[in-house]
Amino acid sequence: MTQRIQPSPPPVVAETLAEIRASIVDSRKVGKSIGFVPTMGALHAGHVSLIERARSECDTVVVSIFVNPTQFGPNEDFQRYPRPRELDLKICGDAGADIVFYPSVDVMYPVGYRTFVEVQGLSDILEGAIRPGHFRGVATVVTKLFMIVLADRAYFGQKDYQQQLLIRTMTTELNIPTAVVTCPTLRDPDGMAMSSRNAYLSPEERQRGLCLSKALNLVANQVEAGERDILKLQRQLCEQMAATTGISVDYGVIVDARTLSELTEAVPEMVALVAARVGTTRLIDNRVLRLA
Ligand code: AMP
């Protein structure tokens, strides 16, 4: 007998605060657990893996799709960021989302809006140093979304390592009762970390962009082989990326995985973080390095 696969019902789409609250209230009343996946849309398999994880662990799954203007700098890609609404809604439904929160900028930031969240220290290093104000925007929008959805668990990708650490820290320090779950980075078969911004890359640029994951692999192999000289590893990380033509390296560092503080010697849990520009597109990637 052939098994009939039921197509998932389309998710409920909520665009206003009243709609999202009304769509969640019934789940909460009957004690269902709520899983939340915040995104900026242009969804790919990496996002889908977060939604599926939420689906497997929670009764009700809420995805938000919001291209958050406060986390983009004045010369960044806010206007051109892809917004394929119908396709994104279908991907959410197929991945098992029950509710998609799709607010406008006015809903999240009404005229006169003036409250921001800042995580000192973590906000102004690495990505934050290159993109001033970025993490203030991220911390603010995630806090707002957390207060709107009031989820039991929220799912983030390791792909944005500094972001998930910042959100973890913020959630703990603001006593927000949502557990932050970090999920592995999904990669294309050649190792490239999936990202909505990969859509900007020409085939040649994409080929060049592979140098990020290759550099991370190189240092991970060296650490596995017993190399413990952090400065040497860090130099190799940067040199490996810079050896690719058309790549402009923003940073390549090996830091403490729990605090992102600089290291002079190896510690049990480190993370190699890289960022580079290929043409006008910025790519980031990372790899956790554990001493055996
Ligand atoms: P974004 O839409 O870029 O804001 O990403 C939404 C969430 O998806 C964030 O928690 C990201 O870290 C996560 N994410 C993005 N790319 C990947 C990936 N390749 N694998 C796993 N998670 C990802």
PDB file of C-alpha atoms and ligand atoms in Angstrom:
ATOM      1  CA  MET A   1       0.000   0.000   0.000  1.00  0.00           C
ATOM      2  CA  THR A   2       1.379   3.393  -0.912  1.00  0.00           C
ATOM      3  CA  GLN A   3       1.564   5.854   1.916  1.00  0.00           C
ATOM      4  CA  ARG A   4      -0.199   9.150   1.322  1.00  0.00           C
ATOM      5  CA  ILE A   5       1.945  12.084   2.256  1.00  0.00           C
ATOM      6  CA  GLN A   6      -0.244  14.863   3.592  1.00  0.00           C
ATOM      7  CA  PRO A   7       0.849  18.304   2.389  1.00  0.00           C
ATOM      8  CA  SER A   8       1.416  20.597   5.381  1.00  0.00           C
ATOM      9  CA  PRO A   9      -1.333  23.182   5.825  1.00  0.00           C
ATOM     10  CA  PRO A  10      -0.106  26.679   4.978  1.00  0.00           C
ATOM     11  CA  PRO A  11       1.045  28.582   8.057  1.00  0.00           C
ATOM     12  CA  VAL A  12      -1.057  31.325   9.585  1.00  0.00           C
ATOM     13  CA  VAL A  13       0.461  34.657   8.547  1.00  0.00           C
ATOM     14  CA  ALA A  14       0.354  37.394  11.186  1.00  0.00           C
ATOM     15  CA  GLU A  15       1.335  40.917  10.184  1.00  0.00           C
ATOM     16  CA  THR A  16       0.257  42.981  13.180  1.00  0.00           C
ATOM     17  CA  LEU A  17       0.952  42.692  16.915  1.00  0.00           C
ATOM     18  CA  ALA A  18      -2.725  41.909  17.539  1.00  0.00           C
ATOM     19  CA  GLU A  19      -2.633  39.112  14.944  1.00  0.00           C
ATOM     20  CA  ILE A  20       0.545  37.465  16.233  1.00  0.00           C
ATOM     21  CA  ARG A  21      -0.644  37.652  19.850  1.00  0.00           C
ATOM     22  CA  ALA A  22      -4.054  36.238  18.943  1.00  0.00           C
ATOM     23  CA  SER A  23      -2.501  33.386  16.974  1.00  0.00           C
ATOM     24  CA  ILE A  24      -0.236  32.373  19.861  1.00  0.00           C
ATOM     25  CA  VAL A  25      -2.635  32.847  22.742  1.00  0.00           C
ATOM     26  CA  ASP A  26      -4.553  29.594  22.188  1.00  0.00           C
ATOM     27  CA  SER A  27      -1.351  27.522  22.163  1.00  0.00           C
ATOM     28  CA  ARG A  28      -0.234  29.106  25.391  1.00  0.00           C
ATOM     29  CA  LYS A  29      -3.604  28.678  27.114  1.00  0.00           C
ATOM     30  CA  VAL A  30      -3.539  24.929  26.640  1.00  0.00           C
ATOM     31  CA  GLY A  31       0.067  24.686  27.783  1.00  0.00           C
ATOM     32  CA  LYS A  32       1.639  23.948  24.397  1.00  0.00           C
ATOM     33  CA  SER A  33       5.352  24.666  24.085  1.00  0.00           C
ATOM     34  CA  ILE A  34       6.315  27.360  21.603  1.00  0.00           C
ATOM     35  CA  GLY A  35       9.442  27.251  19.434  1.00  0.00           C
ATOM     36  CA  PHE A  36      10.581  30.397  17.669  1.00  0.00           C
ATOM     37  CA  VAL A  37      12.882  30.905  14.672  1.00  0.00           C
ATOM     38  CA  PRO A  38      13.685  34.561  13.918  1.00  0.00           C
ATOM     39  CA  THR A  39      14.883  35.199  10.331  1.00  0.00           C
ATOM     40  CA  MET A  40      15.229  37.912   7.736  1.00  0.00           C
ATOM     41  CA  GLY A  41      13.705  35.683   5.050  1.00  0.00           C
ATOM     42  CA  ALA A  42      15.284  34.684   1.718  1.00  0.00           C
ATOM     43  CA  LEU A  43      15.105  31.280   3.334  1.00  0.00           C
ATOM     44  CA  HIS A  44      17.485  28.440   2.484  1.00  0.00           C
ATOM     45  CA  ALA A  45      18.202  24.982   3.853  1.00  0.00           C
ATOM     46  CA  GLY A  46      20.060  26.488   6.842  1.00  0.00           C
ATOM     47  CA  HIS A  47      16.883  28.262   7.975  1.00  0.00           C
ATOM     48  CA  VAL A  48      14.856  25.127   7.233  1.00  0.00           C
ATOM     49  CA  SER A  49      17.100  23.123   9.560  1.00  0.00           C
ATOM     50  CA  LEU A  50      16.241  25.537  12.391  1.00  0.00           C
ATOM     51  CA  ILE A  51      12.501  25.323  11.668  1.00  0.00           C
ATOM     52  CA  GLU A  52      12.666  21.518  11.545  1.00  0.00           C
ATOM     53  CA  ARG A  53      14.564  21.428  14.826  1.00  0.00           C
ATOM     54  CA  ALA A  54      11.908  23.644  16.418  1.00  0.00           C
ATOM     55  CA  ARG A  55       9.202  21.404  14.895  1.00  0.00           C
ATOM     56  CA  SER A  56      10.796  18.321  16.447  1.00  0.00           C
ATOM     57  CA  GLU A  57      11.081  19.895  19.923  1.00  0.00           C
ATOM     58  CA  CYS A  58       8.014  22.152  20.301  1.00  0.00           C
ATOM     59  CA  ASP A  59       4.226  21.942  19.900  1.00  0.00           C
ATOM     60  CA  THR A  60       3.787  25.243  18.090  1.00  0.00           C
ATOM     61  CA  VAL A  61       6.420  26.670  15.728  1.00  0.00           C
ATOM     62  CA  VAL A  62       6.589  30.394  15.006  1.00  0.00           C
ATOM     63  CA  VAL A  63       8.919  31.820  12.349  1.00  0.00           C
ATOM     64  CA  SER A  64       9.456  35.559  11.997  1.00  0.00           C
ATOM     65  CA  ILE A  65      10.484  37.127   8.712  1.00  0.00           C
ATOM     66  CA  PHE A  66      11.632  40.703   9.129  1.00  0.00           C
ATOM     67  CA  VAL A  67      14.448  42.525   7.355  1.00  0.00           C
ATOM     68  CA  ASN A  68      15.448  44.626  10.333  1.00  0.00           C
ATOM     69  CA  PRO A  69      16.548  48.109   9.256  1.00  0.00           C
ATOM     70  CA  THR A  70      18.289  48.947  12.554  1.00  0.00           C
ATOM     71  CA  GLN A  71      20.943  46.269  12.056  1.00  0.00           C
ATOM     72  CA  PHE A  72      22.019  47.582   8.638  1.00  0.00           C
ATOM     73  CA  GLY A  73      24.586  50.374   8.286  1.00  0.00           C
ATOM     74  CA  PRO A  74      23.864  53.324   5.972  1.00  0.00           C
ATOM     75  CA  ASN A  75      25.952  51.839   3.136  1.00  0.00           C
ATOM     76  CA  GLU A  76      24.792  48.248   3.578  1.00  0.00           C
ATOM     77  CA  ASP A  77      22.328  46.144   1.619  1.00  0.00           C
ATOM     78  CA  PHE A  78      19.027  46.871   3.429  1.00  0.00           C
ATOM     79  CA  GLN A  79      17.249  48.032   0.257  1.00  0.00           C
ATOM     80  CA  ARG A  80      18.518  45.256  -1.979  1.00  0.00           C
ATOM     81  CA  TYR A  81      18.170  42.441   0.607  1.00  0.00           C
ATOM     82  CA  PRO A  82      16.012  39.769  -1.122  1.00  0.00           C
ATOM     83  CA  ARG A  83      12.353  39.547   0.000  1.00  0.00           C
ATOM     84  CA  PRO A  84      10.735  36.580  -1.822  1.00  0.00           C
ATOM     85  CA  ARG A  85       7.556  36.601   0.314  1.00  0.00           C
ATOM     86  CA  GLU A  86       5.487  33.858  -1.337  1.00  0.00           C
ATOM     87  CA  LEU A  87       8.393  31.442  -1.679  1.00  0.00           C
ATOM     88  CA  ASP A  88       9.430  32.059   1.949  1.00  0.00           C
ATOM     89  CA  LEU A  89       5.893  31.361   3.195  1.00  0.00           C
ATOM     90  CA  LYS A  90       5.821  28.113   1.245  1.00  0.00           C
ATOM     91  CA  ILE A  91       9.220  27.080   2.634  1.00  0.00           C
ATOM     92  CA  CYS A  92       7.983  27.834   6.179  1.00  0.00           C
ATOM     93  CA  GLY A  93       4.872  25.718   5.624  1.00  0.00           C
ATOM     94  CA  ASP A  94       6.805  22.822   4.098  1.00  0.00           C
ATOM     95  CA  ALA A  95       9.268  22.879   7.005  1.00  0.00           C
ATOM     96  CA  GLY A  96       6.393  22.631   9.487  1.00  0.00           C
ATOM     97  CA  ALA A  97       5.928  26.190  10.764  1.00  0.00           C
ATOM     98  CA  ASP A  98       2.477  26.874  12.216  1.00  0.00           C
ATOM     99  CA  ILE A  99       2.662  30.654  12.309  1.00  0.00           C
ATOM    100  CA  VAL A 100       4.732  33.187  10.355  1.00  0.00           C
ATOM    101  CA  PHE A 101       5.087  36.650  11.861  1.00  0.00           C
ATOM    102  CA  TYR A 102       5.675  39.003   8.920  1.00  0.00           C
ATOM    103  CA  PRO A 103       5.596  42.546  10.349  1.00  0.00           C
ATOM    104  CA  SER A 104       6.225  45.773   8.448  1.00  0.00           C
ATOM    105  CA  VAL A 105       8.889  48.228   9.605  1.00  0.00           C
ATOM    106  CA  ASP A 106       6.088  50.432  11.018  1.00  0.00           C
ATOM    107  CA  VAL A 107       4.827  47.613  13.217  1.00  0.00           C
ATOM    108  CA  MET A 108       8.265  47.022  14.730  1.00  0.00           C
ATOM    109  CA  TYR A 109       9.438  50.647  14.782  1.00  0.00           C
ATOM    110  CA  PRO A 110       6.492  53.079  14.840  1.00  0.00           C
ATOM    111  CA  VAL A 111       7.323  56.727  14.188  1.00  0.00           C
ATOM    112  CA  GLY A 112       9.179  58.135  17.210  1.00  0.00           C
ATOM    113  CA  TYR A 113      10.608  54.763  18.285  1.00  0.00           C
ATOM    114  CA  ARG A 114      13.553  55.271  20.687  1.00  0.00           C
ATOM    115  CA  THR A 115      14.294  52.213  22.842  1.00  0.00           C
ATOM    116  CA  PHE A 116      17.405  50.140  22.113  1.00  0.00           C
ATOM    117  CA  VAL A 117      19.232  47.223  23.705  1.00  0.00           C
ATOM    118  CA  GLU A 118      23.001  47.099  23.874  1.00  0.00           C
ATOM    119  CA  VAL A 119      25.234  44.250  25.014  1.00  0.00           C
ATOM    120  CA  GLN A 120      28.411  46.034  26.018  1.00  0.00           C
ATOM    121  CA  GLY A 121      31.727  44.508  25.050  1.00  0.00           C
ATOM    122  CA  LEU A 122      30.321  41.857  22.717  1.00  0.00           C
ATOM    123  CA  SER A 123      28.698  44.492  20.463  1.00  0.00           C
ATOM    124  CA  ASP A 124      31.766  46.405  19.405  1.00  0.00           C
ATOM    125  CA  ILE A 125      34.339  43.736  18.587  1.00  0.00           C
ATOM    126  CA  LEU A 126      34.830  41.697  15.377  1.00  0.00           C
ATOM    127  CA  GLU A 127      31.559  41.989  13.366  1.00  0.00           C
ATOM    128  CA  GLY A 128      30.551  44.882  15.611  1.00  0.00           C
ATOM    129  CA  ALA A 129      33.809  46.751  14.933  1.00  0.00           C
ATOM    130  CA  ILE A 130      33.348  46.416  11.168  1.00  0.00           C
ATOM    131  CA  ARG A 131      29.594  47.091  11.308  1.00  0.00           C
ATOM    132  CA  PRO A 132      29.030  49.785  13.980  1.00  0.00           C
ATOM    133  CA  GLY A 133      25.493  49.653  15.375  1.00  0.00           C
ATOM    134  CA  HIS A 134      24.782  46.235  13.835  1.00  0.00           C
ATOM    135  CA  PHE A 135      24.505  44.324  17.112  1.00  0.00           C
ATOM    136  CA  ARG A 136      22.523  47.103  18.776  1.00  0.00           C
ATOM    137  CA  GLY A 137      19.977  46.566  16.009  1.00  0.00           C
ATOM    138  CA  VAL A 138      20.117  42.775  16.390  1.00  0.00           C
ATOM    139  CA  ALA A 139      19.788  42.890  20.198  1.00  0.00           C
ATOM    140  CA  THR A 140      16.895  45.337  19.969  1.00  0.00           C
ATOM    141  CA  VAL A 141      14.881  43.446  17.368  1.00  0.00           C
ATOM    142  CA  VAL A 142      15.457  40.049  19.002  1.00  0.00           C
ATOM    143  CA  THR A 143      14.407  41.417  22.407  1.00  0.00           C
ATOM    144  CA  LYS A 144      11.256  42.867  20.852  1.00  0.00           C
ATOM    145  CA  LEU A 145      10.486  39.620  19.010  1.00  0.00           C
ATOM    146  CA  PHE A 146      11.121  37.610  22.193  1.00  0.00           C
ATOM    147  CA  MET A 147       8.682  39.828  24.127  1.00  0.00           C
ATOM    148  CA  ILE A 148       6.073  39.457  21.384  1.00  0.00           C
ATOM    149  CA  VAL A 149       6.320  35.692  20.877  1.00  0.00           C
ATOM    150  CA  LEU A 150       7.202  34.658  24.476  1.00  0.00           C
ATOM    151  CA  ALA A 151       8.555  31.343  23.194  1.00  0.00           C
ATOM    152  CA  ASP A 152       9.874  28.530  25.342  1.00  0.00           C
ATOM    153  CA  ARG A 153      12.794  28.005  22.974  1.00  0.00           C
ATOM    154  CA  ALA A 154      14.353  30.109  20.209  1.00  0.00           C
ATOM    155  CA  TYR A 155      16.617  28.664  17.546  1.00  0.00           C
ATOM    156  CA  PHE A 156      19.695  30.338  16.074  1.00  0.00           C
ATOM    157  CA  GLY A 157      22.448  29.223  13.714  1.00  0.00           C
ATOM    158  CA  GLN A 158      26.076  28.777  14.685  1.00  0.00           C
ATOM    159  CA  LYS A 159      26.776  30.391  11.297  1.00  0.00           C
ATOM    160  CA  ASP A 160      26.417  33.754  13.066  1.00  0.00           C
ATOM    161  CA  TYR A 161      28.584  32.787  16.015  1.00  0.00           C
ATOM    162  CA  GLN A 162      28.988  36.212  17.602  1.00  0.00           C
ATOM    163  CA  GLN A 163      25.261  36.877  17.180  1.00  0.00           C
ATOM    164  CA  GLN A 164      24.177  33.712  18.988  1.00  0.00           C
ATOM    165  CA  LEU A 165      26.614  34.430  21.826  1.00  0.00           C
ATOM    166  CA  LEU A 166      25.360  37.996  22.116  1.00  0.00           C
ATOM    167  CA  ILE A 167      21.726  36.810  22.147  1.00  0.00           C
ATOM    168  CA  ARG A 168      22.506  34.163  24.751  1.00  0.00           C
ATOM    169  CA  THR A 169      24.184  36.764  26.956  1.00  0.00           C
ATOM    170  CA  MET A 170      21.398  39.289  26.494  1.00  0.00           C
ATOM    171  CA  THR A 171      18.673  36.731  27.211  1.00  0.00           C
ATOM    172  CA  THR A 172      20.384  35.644  30.425  1.00  0.00           C
ATOM    173  CA  GLU A 173      21.129  39.164  31.622  1.00  0.00           C
ATOM    174  CA  LEU A 174      17.637  40.503  30.851  1.00  0.00           C
ATOM    175  CA  ASN A 175      16.078  37.410  32.507  1.00  0.00           C
ATOM    176  CA  ILE A 176      14.080  36.604  29.391  1.00  0.00           C
ATOM    177  CA  PRO A 177      12.530  33.172  29.972  1.00  0.00           C
ATOM    178  CA  THR A 178      13.261  31.830  26.481  1.00  0.00           C
ATOM    179  CA  ALA A 179      15.952  29.165  26.084  1.00  0.00           C
ATOM    180  CA  VAL A 180      18.420  29.931  23.297  1.00  0.00           C
ATOM    181  CA  VAL A 181      19.282  26.885  21.176  1.00  0.00           C
ATOM    182  CA  THR A 182      22.230  27.056  18.791  1.00  0.00           C
ATOM    183  CA  CYS A 183      22.075  24.774  15.735  1.00  0.00           C
ATOM    184  CA  PRO A 184      24.933  23.636  13.447  1.00  0.00           C
ATOM    185  CA  THR A 185      25.848  25.562  10.298  1.00  0.00           C
ATOM    186  CA  LEU A 186      24.427  24.015   7.142  1.00  0.00           C
ATOM    187  CA  ARG A 187      26.856  23.958   4.220  1.00  0.00           C
ATOM    188  CA  ASP A 188      26.711  23.312   0.509  1.00  0.00           C
ATOM    189  CA  PRO A 189      28.466  20.076  -0.521  1.00  0.00           C
ATOM    190  CA  ASP A 190      31.665  22.027  -1.326  1.00  0.00           C
ATOM    191  CA  GLY A 191      31.820  23.425   2.220  1.00  0.00           C
ATOM    192  CA  MET A 192      30.433  26.921   1.596  1.00  0.00           C
ATOM    193  CA  ALA A 193      28.256  28.020   4.536  1.00  0.00           C
ATOM    194  CA  MET A 194      24.712  28.655   3.288  1.00  0.00           C
ATOM    195  CA  SER A 195      23.689  32.289   3.485  1.00  0.00           C
ATOM    196  CA  SER A 196      20.968  34.455   1.965  1.00  0.00           C
ATOM    197  CA  ARG A 197      23.757  36.752   0.782  1.00  0.00           C
ATOM    198  CA  ASN A 198      25.303  33.962  -1.339  1.00  0.00           C
ATOM    199  CA  ALA A 199      22.592  34.869  -3.875  1.00  0.00           C
ATOM    200  CA  TYR A 200      24.563  38.057  -4.624  1.00  0.00           C
ATOM    201  CA  LEU A 201      27.652  36.103  -5.735  1.00  0.00           C
ATOM    202  CA  SER A 202      28.538  35.464  -9.384  1.00  0.00           C
ATOM    203  CA  PRO A 203      29.811  31.909 -10.053  1.00  0.00           C
ATOM    204  CA  GLU A 204      33.423  33.220  -9.975  1.00  0.00           C
ATOM    205  CA  GLU A 205      32.857  35.102  -6.724  1.00  0.00           C
ATOM    206  CA  ARG A 206      31.251  32.056  -5.143  1.00  0.00           C
ATOM    207  CA  GLN A 207      34.332  30.027  -6.106  1.00  0.00           C
ATOM    208  CA  ARG A 208      36.545  32.634  -4.427  1.00  0.00           C
ATOM    209  CA  GLY A 209      34.299  32.694  -1.368  1.00  0.00           C
ATOM    210  CA  LEU A 210      35.164  29.054  -0.745  1.00  0.00           C
ATOM    211  CA  CYS A 211      38.485  30.262   0.688  1.00  0.00           C
ATOM    212  CA  LEU A 212      36.727  31.022   4.008  1.00  0.00           C
ATOM    213  CA  SER A 213      35.662  27.443   4.729  1.00  0.00           C
ATOM    214  CA  LYS A 214      38.964  26.134   3.315  1.00  0.00           C
ATOM    215  CA  ALA A 215      40.961  28.364   5.676  1.00  0.00           C
ATOM    216  CA  LEU A 216      38.834  27.170   8.606  1.00  0.00           C
ATOM    217  CA  ASN A 217      39.390  23.548   7.604  1.00  0.00           C
ATOM    218  CA  LEU A 218      43.111  24.128   7.378  1.00  0.00           C
ATOM    219  CA  VAL A 219      43.414  25.437  10.937  1.00  0.00           C
ATOM    220  CA  ALA A 220      41.015  22.792  12.275  1.00  0.00           C
ATOM    221  CA  ASN A 221      43.242  20.099  10.751  1.00  0.00           C
ATOM    222  CA  GLN A 222      46.353  21.740  12.223  1.00  0.00           C
ATOM    223  CA  VAL A 223      44.798  21.853  15.693  1.00  0.00           C
ATOM    224  CA  GLU A 224      43.760  18.228  15.317  1.00  0.00           C
ATOM    225  CA  ALA A 225      47.341  17.377  14.370  1.00  0.00           C
ATOM    226  CA  GLY A 226      48.569  18.975  17.615  1.00  0.00           C
ATOM    227  CA  GLU A 227      49.412  22.562  16.633  1.00  0.00           C
ATOM    228  CA  ARG A 228      48.876  24.848  19.653  1.00  0.00           C
ATOM    229  CA  ASP A 229      50.557  28.091  18.553  1.00  0.00           C
ATOM    230  CA  ILE A 230      47.546  30.419  18.306  1.00  0.00           C
ATOM    231  CA  LEU A 231      49.367  33.281  16.612  1.00  0.00           C
ATOM    232  CA  LYS A 232      50.778  30.938  13.978  1.00  0.00           C
ATOM    233  CA  LEU A 233      47.329  29.410  13.373  1.00  0.00           C
ATOM    234  CA  GLN A 234      45.769  32.847  13.130  1.00  0.00           C
ATOM    235  CA  ARG A 235      48.395  33.942  10.610  1.00  0.00           C
ATOM    236  CA  GLN A 236      47.694  30.864   8.507  1.00  0.00           C
ATOM    237  CA  LEU A 237      43.964  31.534   8.665  1.00  0.00           C
ATOM    238  CA  CYS A 238      44.414  35.038   7.234  1.00  0.00           C
ATOM    239  CA  GLU A 239      47.123  34.072   4.730  1.00  0.00           C
ATOM    240  CA  GLN A 240      45.032  31.248   3.332  1.00  0.00           C
ATOM    241  CA  MET A 241      42.126  33.621   2.631  1.00  0.00           C
ATOM    242  CA  ALA A 242      44.293  36.504   1.394  1.00  0.00           C
ATOM    243  CA  ALA A 243      46.009  34.157  -1.103  1.00  0.00           C
ATOM    244  CA  THR A 244      42.760  34.106  -3.110  1.00  0.00           C
ATOM    245  CA  THR A 245      42.550  36.918  -5.651  1.00  0.00           C
ATOM    246  CA  GLY A 246      39.596  39.238  -5.328  1.00  0.00           C
ATOM    247  CA  ILE A 247      39.202  38.605  -1.592  1.00  0.00           C
ATOM    248  CA  SER A 248      39.505  41.372   0.965  1.00  0.00           C
ATOM    249  CA  VAL A 249      39.909  39.935   4.473  1.00  0.00           C
ATOM    250  CA  ASP A 250      38.163  41.817   7.291  1.00  0.00           C
ATOM    251  CA  TYR A 251      39.409  39.510  10.029  1.00  0.00           C
ATOM    252  CA  GLY A 252      40.582  36.005  10.758  1.00  0.00           C
ATOM    253  CA  VAL A 253      40.960  35.283  14.473  1.00  0.00           C
ATOM    254  CA  ILE A 254      41.040  32.438  16.949  1.00  0.00           C
ATOM    255  CA  VAL A 255      39.398  33.471  20.205  1.00  0.00           C
ATOM    256  CA  ASP A 256      37.871  31.987  23.354  1.00  0.00           C
ATOM    257  CA  ALA A 257      34.619  30.307  22.242  1.00  0.00           C
ATOM    258  CA  ARG A 258      32.739  31.391  25.403  1.00  0.00           C
ATOM    259  CA  THR A 259      33.784  35.039  25.573  1.00  0.00           C
ATOM    260  CA  LEU A 260      35.374  35.914  22.191  1.00  0.00           C
ATOM    261  CA  SER A 261      38.333  37.296  24.125  1.00  0.00           C
ATOM    262  CA  GLU A 262      41.766  37.215  22.510  1.00  0.00           C
ATOM    263  CA  LEU A 263      44.073  34.312  23.315  1.00  0.00           C
ATOM    264  CA  THR A 264      47.769  34.070  23.832  1.00  0.00           C
ATOM    265  CA  GLU A 265      47.673  30.334  24.325  1.00  0.00           C
ATOM    266  CA  ALA A 266      45.316  27.502  23.410  1.00  0.00           C
ATOM    267  CA  VAL A 267      42.280  26.871  25.644  1.00  0.00           C
ATOM    268  CA  PRO A 268      39.976  23.812  25.533  1.00  0.00           C
ATOM    269  CA  GLU A 269      37.239  25.520  23.517  1.00  0.00           C
ATOM    270  CA  MET A 270      38.211  28.059  20.881  1.00  0.00           C
ATOM    271  CA  VAL A 271      36.474  29.409  17.817  1.00  0.00           C
ATOM    272  CA  ALA A 272      38.047  30.513  14.551  1.00  0.00           C
ATOM    273  CA  LEU A 273      36.033  33.410  13.124  1.00  0.00           C
ATOM    274  CA  VAL A 274      36.497  34.758   9.607  1.00  0.00           C
ATOM    275  CA  ALA A 275      34.977  37.596   7.595  1.00  0.00           C
ATOM    276  CA  ALA A 276      35.883  38.728   4.106  1.00  0.00           C
ATOM    277  CA  ARG A 277      34.485  40.643   1.185  1.00  0.00           C
ATOM    278  CA  VAL A 278      34.179  39.166  -2.292  1.00  0.00           C
ATOM    279  CA  GLY A 279      33.320  42.042  -4.590  1.00  0.00           C
ATOM    280  CA  THR A 280      30.596  43.922  -2.721  1.00  0.00           C
ATOM    281  CA  THR A 281      29.387  40.888  -0.758  1.00  0.00           C
ATOM    282  CA  ARG A 282      30.470  40.239   2.833  1.00  0.00           C
ATOM    283  CA  LEU A 283      30.823  36.638   3.908  1.00  0.00           C
ATOM    284  CA  ILE A 284      31.337  35.276   7.428  1.00  0.00           C
ATOM    285  CA  ASP A 285      32.025  31.787   8.700  1.00  0.00           C
ATOM    286  CA  ASN A 286      33.454  30.064  11.775  1.00  0.00           C
ATOM    287  CA  ARG A 287      34.598  26.780  13.189  1.00  0.00           C
ATOM    288  CA  VAL A 288      34.722  25.666  16.806  1.00  0.00           C
ATOM    289  CA  LEU A 289      38.119  24.172  17.674  1.00  0.00           C
ATOM    290  CA  ARG A 290      38.175  21.750  20.599  1.00  0.00           C
ATOM    291  CA  LEU A 291      41.366  20.408  22.070  1.00  0.00           C
ATOM    292  CA  ALA A 292      41.069  16.618  22.153  1.00  0.00           C
TER     293      ALA A 292
HETATM  294  P1  AMP B   1      19.161  35.477   8.848  1.00  0.00           P
HETATM  295  O1  AMP B   1      17.927  35.298   8.039  1.00  0.00           O
HETATM  296  O2  AMP B   1      20.409  35.569   8.035  1.00  0.00           O
HETATM  297  O3  AMP B   1      19.020  36.572   9.879  1.00  0.00           O
HETATM  298  O4  AMP B   1      19.322  34.141   9.683  1.00  0.00           O
HETATM  299  C1  AMP B   1      18.292  33.658  10.522  1.00  0.00           C
HETATM  300  C2  AMP B   1      18.837  32.541  11.357  1.00  0.00           C
HETATM  301  O5  AMP B   1      19.283  31.487  10.502  1.00  0.00           O
HETATM  302  C3  AMP B   1      20.051  32.962  12.211  1.00  0.00           C
HETATM  303  O6  AMP B   1      19.944  32.350  13.479  1.00  0.00           O
HETATM  304  C4  AMP B   1      21.211  32.408  11.425  1.00  0.00           C
HETATM  305  O7  AMP B   1      22.336  32.119  12.211  1.00  0.00           O
HETATM  306  C5  AMP B   1      20.596  31.122  10.866  1.00  0.00           C
HETATM  307  N1  AMP B   1      21.352  30.663   9.711  1.00  0.00           N
HETATM  308  C6  AMP B   1      21.754  31.390   8.644  1.00  0.00           C
HETATM  309  N2  AMP B   1      22.504  30.628   7.816  1.00  0.00           N
HETATM  310  C7  AMP B   1      22.571  29.399   8.379  1.00  0.00           C
HETATM  311  C8  AMP B   1      23.213  28.173   8.009  1.00  0.00           C
HETATM  312  N3  AMP B   1      23.939  28.064   6.902  1.00  0.00           N
HETATM  313  N4  AMP B   1      23.074  27.105   8.837  1.00  0.00           N
HETATM  314  C9  AMP B   1      22.346  27.213   9.989  1.00  0.00           C
HETATM  315  N5  AMP B   1      21.722  28.328  10.387  1.00  0.00           N
HETATM  316  C10 AMP B   1      21.834  29.416   9.591  1.00  0.00           C
END
